[in-house]
mmCIF file of C-alpha atoms in Angstrom:
data_model
loop_
_atom_site.group_PDB
_atom_site.id
_atom_site.type_symbol
_atom_site.label_atom_id
_atom_site.label_comp_id
_atom_site.label_asym_id
_atom_site.label_seq_id
_atom_site.Cartn_x
_atom_site.Cartn_y
_atom_site.Cartn_z
ATOM 1 C CA MET I 12 -1.406 -5.705 -4.931
ATOM 2 C CA LEU I 13 -3.203 -5.773 -8.291
ATOM 3 C CA LEU I 14 -3.613 -2.768 -10.611
ATOM 4 C CA TYR I 15 -6.606 -2.552 -12.946
ATOM 5 C CA HIS I 16 -7.642 0.220 -15.317
ATOM 6 C CA ALA I 17 -10.760 -0.199 -17.473
ATOM 7 C CA VAL I 18 -13.013 -3.249 -17.352
ATOM 8 C CA MET I 19 -14.889 -3.306 -20.653
ATOM 9 C CA ASP I 20 -15.265 -5.183 -23.933
ATOM 10 C CA ASP I 21 -14.563 -2.348 -26.373
ATOM 11 C CA PRO I 22 -11.995 0.091 -24.931
ATOM 12 C CA PRO I 23 -10.302 2.949 -26.794
ATOM 13 C CA ALA I 24 -7.104 1.802 -28.492
ATOM 14 C CA TRP I 25 -4.833 3.779 -26.138
ATOM 15 C CA ILE I 26 -5.962 1.843 -23.043
ATOM 16 C CA ALA I 27 -6.773 -1.506 -24.678
ATOM 17 C CA GLU I 28 -3.555 -3.188 -23.514
ATOM 18 C CA PHE I 29 -4.457 -2.424 -19.904
ATOM 19 C CA THR I 30 -8.154 -3.301 -20.198
ATOM 20 C CA VAL I 31 -9.687 -6.499 -18.854
ATOM 21 C CA ARG I 32 -12.912 -7.893 -20.284
ATOM 22 C CA PRO I 33 -15.782 -8.100 -17.759
ATOM 23 C CA GLN I 34 -15.960 -11.900 -17.967
ATOM 24 C CA GLU I 35 -12.232 -12.194 -17.307
ATOM 25 C CA PHE I 36 -12.468 -9.675 -14.472
ATOM 26 C CA THR I 37 -15.119 -11.601 -12.569
ATOM 27 C CA ALA I 38 -13.208 -14.844 -13.115
ATOM 28 C CA GLN I 39 -10.082 -13.179 -11.700
ATOM 29 C CA LEU I 40 -12.012 -11.930 -8.657
ATOM 30 C CA ASP I 41 -13.341 -15.426 -8.083
ATOM 31 C CA ALA I 42 -9.785 -16.777 -8.344
ATOM 32 C CA VAL I 43 -8.635 -14.307 -5.687
ATOM 33 C CA GLY I 44 -11.384 -15.530 -3.361
ATOM 34 C CA ALA I 45 -10.734 -19.203 -4.130
ATOM 35 C CA CYS I 46 -7.049 -18.756 -3.313
ATOM 36 C CA GLY I 47 -7.927 -17.737 0.222
ATOM 37 C CA ARG I 48 -6.789 -14.144 -0.112
ATOM 38 C CA THR I 49 -8.610 -11.435 1.866
ATOM 39 C CA PRO I 50 -8.995 -8.130 -0.016
ATOM 40 C CA VAL I 51 -8.266 -5.000 2.029
ATOM 41 C CA PRO I 52 -8.122 -1.324 1.010
ATOM 42 C CA VAL I 53 -4.721 0.283 0.676
ATOM 43 C CA GLY I 54 -5.311 2.197 3.912
ATOM 44 C CA ALA I 55 -5.201 -1.072 5.848
ATOM 45 C CA LEU I 56 -1.945 -2.088 4.162
ATOM 46 C CA VAL I 57 -0.361 1.287 4.893
ATOM 47 C CA ALA I 58 -1.399 1.087 8.536
ATOM 48 C CA HIS I 59 0.389 -2.252 8.713
ATOM 49 C CA LEU I 60 3.515 -0.985 6.934
ATOM 50 C CA THR I 61 3.761 1.924 9.379
ATOM 51 C CA GLY I 62 3.167 -0.259 12.431
ATOM 52 C CA ASP I 63 -0.342 1.010 13.203
ATOM 53 C CA GLY I 64 -2.519 -1.982 12.418
ATOM 54 C CA PRO I 65 -2.729 -5.736 11.747
ATOM 55 C CA LEU I 66 -3.549 -7.451 8.470
ATOM 56 C CA PRO I 67 -5.298 -10.757 7.779
ATOM 57 C CA ASP I 68 -2.982 -13.698 7.152
ATOM 58 C CA ARG I 69 -3.262 -13.583 3.345
ATOM 59 C CA PRO I 70 -4.132 -10.030 2.292
ATOM 60 C CA VAL I 71 -4.441 -8.632 -1.215
ATOM 61 C CA VAL I 72 -5.157 -5.074 -2.355
ATOM 62 C CA LEU I 73 -7.221 -4.481 -5.511
ATOM 63 C CA THR I 74 -6.604 -1.057 -7.057
ATOM 64 C CA PHE I 75 -8.088 0.820 -10.021
ATOM 65 C CA ASP I 76 -6.438 3.785 -11.720
ATOM 66 C CA ASP I 77 -7.837 6.789 -13.619
ATOM 67 C CA GLY I 78 -11.598 6.453 -13.110
ATOM 68 C CA PHE I 79 -13.151 4.797 -16.148
ATOM 69 C CA ALA I 80 -16.922 4.800 -16.565
ATOM 70 C CA ASP I 81 -17.337 1.139 -15.598
ATOM 71 C CA LEU I 82 -15.867 1.726 -12.153
ATOM 72 C CA PRO I 83 -18.889 3.174 -10.258
ATOM 73 C CA GLY I 84 -21.172 0.746 -12.084
ATOM 74 C CA PRO I 85 -20.592 -2.925 -12.974
ATOM 75 C CA THR I 86 -17.020 -3.030 -11.680
ATOM 76 C CA ALA I 87 -17.915 -1.742 -8.208
ATOM 77 C CA GLU I 88 -20.991 -3.974 -8.217
ATOM 78 C CA ALA I 89 -18.855 -7.045 -8.942
ATOM 79 C CA LEU I 90 -16.581 -6.144 -6.035
ATOM 80 C CA ALA I 91 -19.419 -5.407 -3.622
ATOM 81 C CA GLY I 92 -21.228 -8.611 -4.602
ATOM 82 C CA ARG I 93 -18.182 -10.540 -3.413
ATOM 83 C CA SER I 94 -17.627 -8.362 -0.321
ATOM 84 C CA MET I 95 -14.277 -7.250 -1.732
ATOM 85 C CA PRO I 96 -13.128 -3.766 -0.720
ATOM 86 C CA ALA I 97 -10.763 -1.970 -3.100
ATOM 87 C CA THR I 98 -9.039 1.355 -3.703
ATOM 88 C CA ALA I 99 -9.614 3.645 -6.702
ATOM 89 C CA TYR I 100 -7.162 6.390 -7.679
ATOM 90 C CA LEU I 101 -8.905 9.119 -9.663
ATOM 91 C CA THR I 102 -7.398 11.533 -12.214
ATOM 92 C CA THR I 103 -9.479 14.583 -11.351
ATOM 93 C CA GLY I 104 -8.838 16.584 -14.534
ATOM 94 C CA ALA I 105 -10.206 13.731 -16.649
ATOM 95 C CA LEU I 106 -13.423 13.529 -14.619
ATOM 96 C CA THR I 107 -14.542 17.156 -14.815
ATOM 97 C CA ARG I 108 -16.135 19.127 -17.665
ATOM 98 C CA SER I 109 -14.487 22.376 -16.616
ATOM 99 C CA GLY I 110 -11.056 23.155 -15.241
ATOM 100 C CA PRO I 111 -7.579 22.236 -16.410
ATOM 101 C CA GLY I 112 -8.470 18.915 -18.054
ATOM 102 C CA SER I 113 -5.924 16.122 -18.361
ATOM 103 C CA LEU I 114 -3.316 14.621 -20.644
ATOM 104 C CA LEU I 115 -5.277 11.377 -20.909
ATOM 105 C CA PRO I 116 -6.597 10.727 -24.419
ATOM 106 C CA PRO I 117 -10.400 10.753 -24.823
ATOM 107 C CA GLY I 118 -12.202 7.809 -23.275
ATOM 108 C CA PRO I 119 -15.324 6.814 -21.337
ATOM 109 C CA MET I 120 -14.765 8.195 -17.830
ATOM 110 C CA MET I 121 -16.850 8.456 -14.684
ATOM 111 C CA SER I 122 -17.620 11.924 -13.309
ATOM 112 C CA LEU I 123 -15.962 13.417 -10.261
ATOM 113 C CA GLU I 124 -19.405 13.703 -8.657
ATOM 114 C CA GLN I 125 -19.650 9.903 -8.683
ATOM 115 C CA ALA I 126 -16.709 9.520 -6.287
ATOM 116 C CA PRO I 127 -18.983 9.292 -3.197
ATOM 117 C CA LEU I 128 -20.840 6.433 -4.904
ATOM 118 C CA LEU I 129 -17.605 4.446 -4.992
ATOM 119 C CA GLU I 130 -17.360 4.707 -1.219
ATOM 120 C CA GLN I 131 -20.920 3.404 -0.898
ATOM 121 C CA TYR I 132 -19.727 0.286 -2.706
ATOM 122 C CA GLY I 133 -16.797 -0.087 -0.295
ATOM 123 C CA VAL I 134 -14.184 1.395 -2.636
ATOM 124 C CA GLU I 135 -11.661 3.693 -0.955
ATOM 125 C CA VAL I 136 -10.799 6.791 -3.024
ATOM 126 C CA GLY I 137 -7.276 8.124 -3.546
ATOM 127 C CA GLY I 138 -5.627 10.725 -5.743
ATOM 128 C CA HIS I 139 -4.043 10.170 -9.163
ATOM 129 C CA THR I 140 -3.049 13.787 -9.911
ATOM 130 C CA VAL I 141 -4.920 16.333 -12.041
ATOM 131 C CA THR I 142 -3.553 15.726 -15.540
ATOM 132 C CA HIS I 143 -1.838 12.290 -15.369
ATOM 133 C CA ALA I 144 1.560 13.807 -16.162
ATOM 134 C CA GLN I 145 4.910 12.108 -15.653
ATOM 135 C CA LEU I 146 5.539 13.483 -12.173
ATOM 136 C CA ASP I 147 9.283 12.846 -12.162
ATOM 137 C CA THR I 148 9.703 15.247 -15.107
ATOM 138 C CA LEU I 149 7.872 18.245 -13.581
ATOM 139 C CA SER I 150 9.212 21.370 -11.903
ATOM 140 C CA GLY I 151 8.631 21.834 -8.201
ATOM 141 C CA ALA I 152 5.646 24.167 -8.627
ATOM 142 C CA ALA I 153 3.972 22.023 -11.267
ATOM 143 C CA LEU I 154 4.554 18.877 -9.219
ATOM 144 C CA ARG I 155 2.999 20.418 -6.116
ATOM 145 C CA SER I 156 -0.013 21.612 -8.110
ATOM 146 C CA GLU I 157 -0.640 18.109 -9.498
ATOM 147 C CA LEU I 158 -0.554 16.640 -5.996
ATOM 148 C CA VAL I 159 -2.326 19.337 -4.002
ATOM 149 C CA ASP I 160 -5.006 20.431 -6.472
ATOM 150 C CA SER I 161 -6.186 16.880 -7.208
ATOM 151 C CA ARG I 162 -6.352 16.073 -3.509
ATOM 152 C CA LYS I 163 -8.407 19.192 -2.812
ATOM 153 C CA ALA I 164 -10.835 18.410 -5.640
ATOM 154 C CA LEU I 165 -11.443 14.947 -4.228
ATOM 155 C CA GLU I 166 -11.786 16.175 -0.673
ATOM 156 C CA ASP I 167 -14.315 18.803 -1.756
ATOM 157 C CA VAL I 168 -16.590 16.244 -3.392
ATOM 158 C CA LEU I 169 -16.122 13.536 -0.747
ATOM 159 C CA GLY I 170 -16.347 15.780 2.302
ATOM 160 C CA HIS I 171 -13.356 14.208 4.050
ATOM 161 C CA GLY I 172 -9.600 13.890 3.773
ATOM 162 C CA VAL I 173 -7.827 11.898 1.061
ATOM 163 C CA SER I 174 -4.676 10.154 2.265
ATOM 164 C CA HIS I 175 -3.438 7.952 -0.574
ATOM 165 C CA LEU I 176 -1.843 8.595 -3.963
ATOM 166 C CA ALA I 177 -0.962 6.647 -7.104
ATOM 167 C CA TYR I 178 1.836 7.927 -9.338
ATOM 168 C CA PRO I 179 0.647 8.039 -12.974
ATOM 169 C CA HIS I 180 2.144 5.014 -14.742
ATOM 170 C CA GLY I 181 4.201 4.503 -11.585
ATOM 171 C CA TYR I 182 6.686 7.224 -12.504
ATOM 172 C CA ASN I 183 8.346 8.582 -9.363
ATOM 173 C CA SER I 184 11.682 9.530 -7.856
ATOM 174 C CA ALA I 185 13.028 10.431 -4.429
ATOM 175 C CA ARG I 186 12.034 14.055 -5.099
ATOM 176 C CA VAL I 187 8.500 13.039 -6.085
ATOM 177 C CA ARG I 188 8.151 10.839 -3.014
ATOM 178 C CA ARG I 189 9.204 13.728 -0.765
ATOM 179 C CA ALA I 190 6.675 15.973 -2.503
ATOM 180 C CA ALA I 191 3.911 13.405 -1.962
ATOM 181 C CA ARG I 192 4.637 13.344 1.744
ATOM 182 C CA ALA I 193 4.812 17.150 1.914
ATOM 183 C CA ALA I 194 1.437 17.380 0.127
ATOM 184 C CA GLY I 195 -0.162 15.418 2.958
ATOM 185 C CA TYR I 196 -0.425 11.944 1.500
ATOM 186 C CA GLU I 197 0.188 9.045 3.875
ATOM 187 C CA SER I 198 1.138 6.633 1.109
ATOM 188 C CA ALA I 199 1.782 6.350 -2.601
ATOM 189 C CA VAL I 200 1.675 3.354 -4.913
ATOM 190 C CA ALA I 201 3.900 2.833 -7.930
ATOM 191 C CA VAL I 202 3.808 -0.073 -10.385
ATOM 192 C CA ARG I 203 7.169 -1.904 -10.302
ATOM 193 C CA HIS I 204 5.569 -5.083 -11.761
ATOM 194 C CA ALA I 205 6.292 -6.809 -8.448
ATOM 195 C CA LEU I 206 4.676 -8.350 -5.409
ATOM 196 C CA SER I 207 4.415 -6.081 -2.403
ATOM 197 C CA SER I 208 5.542 -7.310 1.014
ATOM 198 C CA GLY I 209 5.463 -6.414 4.695
ATOM 199 C CA ARG I 210 8.769 -4.596 4.149
ATOM 200 C CA ASP I 211 7.572 -2.489 1.221
ATOM 201 C CA GLU I 212 8.065 1.289 1.140
ATOM 202 C CA PRO I 213 4.919 3.299 2.045
ATOM 203 C CA TYR I 214 5.677 5.897 -0.655
ATOM 204 C CA ARG I 215 6.630 3.376 -3.374
ATOM 205 C CA ILE I 216 4.347 0.390 -2.861
ATOM 206 C CA ALA I 217 4.680 -2.203 -5.605
ATOM 207 C CA ARG I 218 1.769 -3.287 -7.796
ATOM 208 C CA LEU I 219 1.221 -5.873 -10.509
ATOM 209 C CA ILE I 220 -0.463 -4.349 -13.545
ATOM 210 C CA LEU I 221 -3.193 -6.362 -15.259
ATOM 211 C CA ARG I 222 -2.976 -6.505 -19.040
ATOM 212 C CA ARG I 223 -5.554 -7.910 -21.443
ATOM 213 C CA SER I 224 -3.247 -10.881 -22.052
ATOM 214 C CA HIS I 225 -3.201 -11.951 -18.408
ATOM 215 C CA THR I 226 -5.232 -14.992 -17.455
ATOM 216 C CA VAL I 227 -6.793 -16.419 -14.329
ATOM 217 C CA ARG I 228 -3.736 -18.643 -14.051
ATOM 218 C CA ASP I 229 -1.496 -15.560 -13.836
ATOM 219 C CA VAL I 230 -3.612 -14.219 -10.981
ATOM 220 C CA GLU I 231 -3.505 -17.587 -9.213
ATOM 221 C CA ARG I 232 0.286 -17.643 -9.407
ATOM 222 C CA TRP I 233 0.539 -14.130 -8.003
ATOM 223 C CA MET I 234 -1.841 -15.042 -5.183
ATOM 224 C CA ALA I 235 0.507 -17.927 -4.397
ATOM 225 C CA GLY I 236 3.430 -15.485 -4.225
ATOM 226 C CA GLU I 237 4.913 -16.705 -7.508
ATOM 227 C CA GLY I 238 5.662 -15.281 -10.939
ATOM 228 C CA ALA I 239 7.115 -11.895 -9.927
ATOM 229 C CA ARG I 240 9.897 -10.458 -7.825
ATOM 230 C CA VAL I 241 9.193 -9.131 -4.338
ATOM 231 C CA ALA I 242 9.560 -5.477 -3.292
ATOM 232 C CA PRO I 243 11.357 -3.537 -1.992
ATOM 233 C CA PHE I 244 14.350 -3.351 -4.327
ATOM 234 C CA ARG I 245 16.483 -0.641 -5.919
ATOM 235 C CA ASP I 246 15.609 0.880 -9.272
ATOM 236 C CA SER I 247 17.424 -0.853 -12.118
ATOM 237 C CA LEU I 248 19.865 1.005 -14.352
ATOM 238 C CA PRO I 249 17.403 0.890 -17.307
ATOM 239 C CA THR I 250 14.725 2.460 -15.087
ATOM 240 C CA VAL I 251 17.080 5.260 -14.059
ATOM 241 C CA GLY I 252 18.189 5.801 -17.663
ATOM 242 C CA TRP I 253 14.593 5.927 -18.909
ATOM 243 C CA ARG I 254 13.805 8.537 -16.243
ATOM 244 C CA TRP I 255 16.641 10.792 -17.417
ATOM 245 C CA TYR I 256 15.571 10.416 -21.052
ATOM 246 C CA ARG I 257 11.992 11.383 -20.189
ATOM 247 C CA ARG I 258 13.174 14.395 -18.185
ATOM 248 C CA THR I 259 15.229 15.610 -21.129
ATOM 249 C CA ARG I 260 12.324 15.112 -23.526
ATOM 250 C CA ALA I 261 9.940 16.975 -21.190
ATOM 251 C CA ALA I 262 12.374 19.886 -20.944
ATOM 252 C CA VAL I 263 12.089 20.274 -24.716
ATOM 253 C CA GLN I 264 8.487 19.254 -25.397
ATOM 254 C CA GLY I 265 6.700 20.076 -22.141
ATOM 255 C CA PRO I 266 4.543 17.777 -19.969
ATOM 256 C CA VAL I 267 3.833 14.378 -21.473
ATOM 257 C CA PHE I 268 1.043 11.884 -20.768
ATOM 258 C CA ALA I 269 2.205 9.135 -18.417
ATOM 259 C CA GLY I 270 1.276 5.960 -20.204
#
């Protein structure tokens, strides 16, 4: 499962590391196709993980976080032109002119009203919270609001249910995963910098994050099942320690942008 953010030549500095240039993006999509992988939306993967549906022999899931302005335009067009379905996780507070806003720094974003257009291109829409906060540092009430309010905003504009979630920057915990399930999501994706598998956890699905430094060769290796560990696996001690540090910092400073 691959994780993209913006696809553009001149991104804001704060997202530049996780931005892929359009020429590189199309070359990576072509590499996915040439490797014999079949793109499927995350809903198909989750159905397989929960025993409710088959997958093609060599599946891959292409995901996009946040909702940058390129997504309902050239990025979705590149996917549709190759008959590649995908899943986009939208940060609702960053896509609206009124309301609570988000913790994301300023950047070129799509509008919430463009979400139905994504579906016309074959892009499944999921939630990515309201403000893009570090979910594993929030109180119970604040956590529920991030999960429930963003889902409702998406459902209102799409006219149907939204079943899938992405944790901002992958930050999650057992408590957050329980909250995601209680909020009505059928799945949630993390980051983990790992290959997903048929044994992966539906509320902590692993993704490989694309950075500007990644090449077509990196994508080819991942498509061959190489170059990264395979989920599921336990959180490492550094991951657990970093979570406790961030919780302590949030208790003093308040909610912090997950990035």
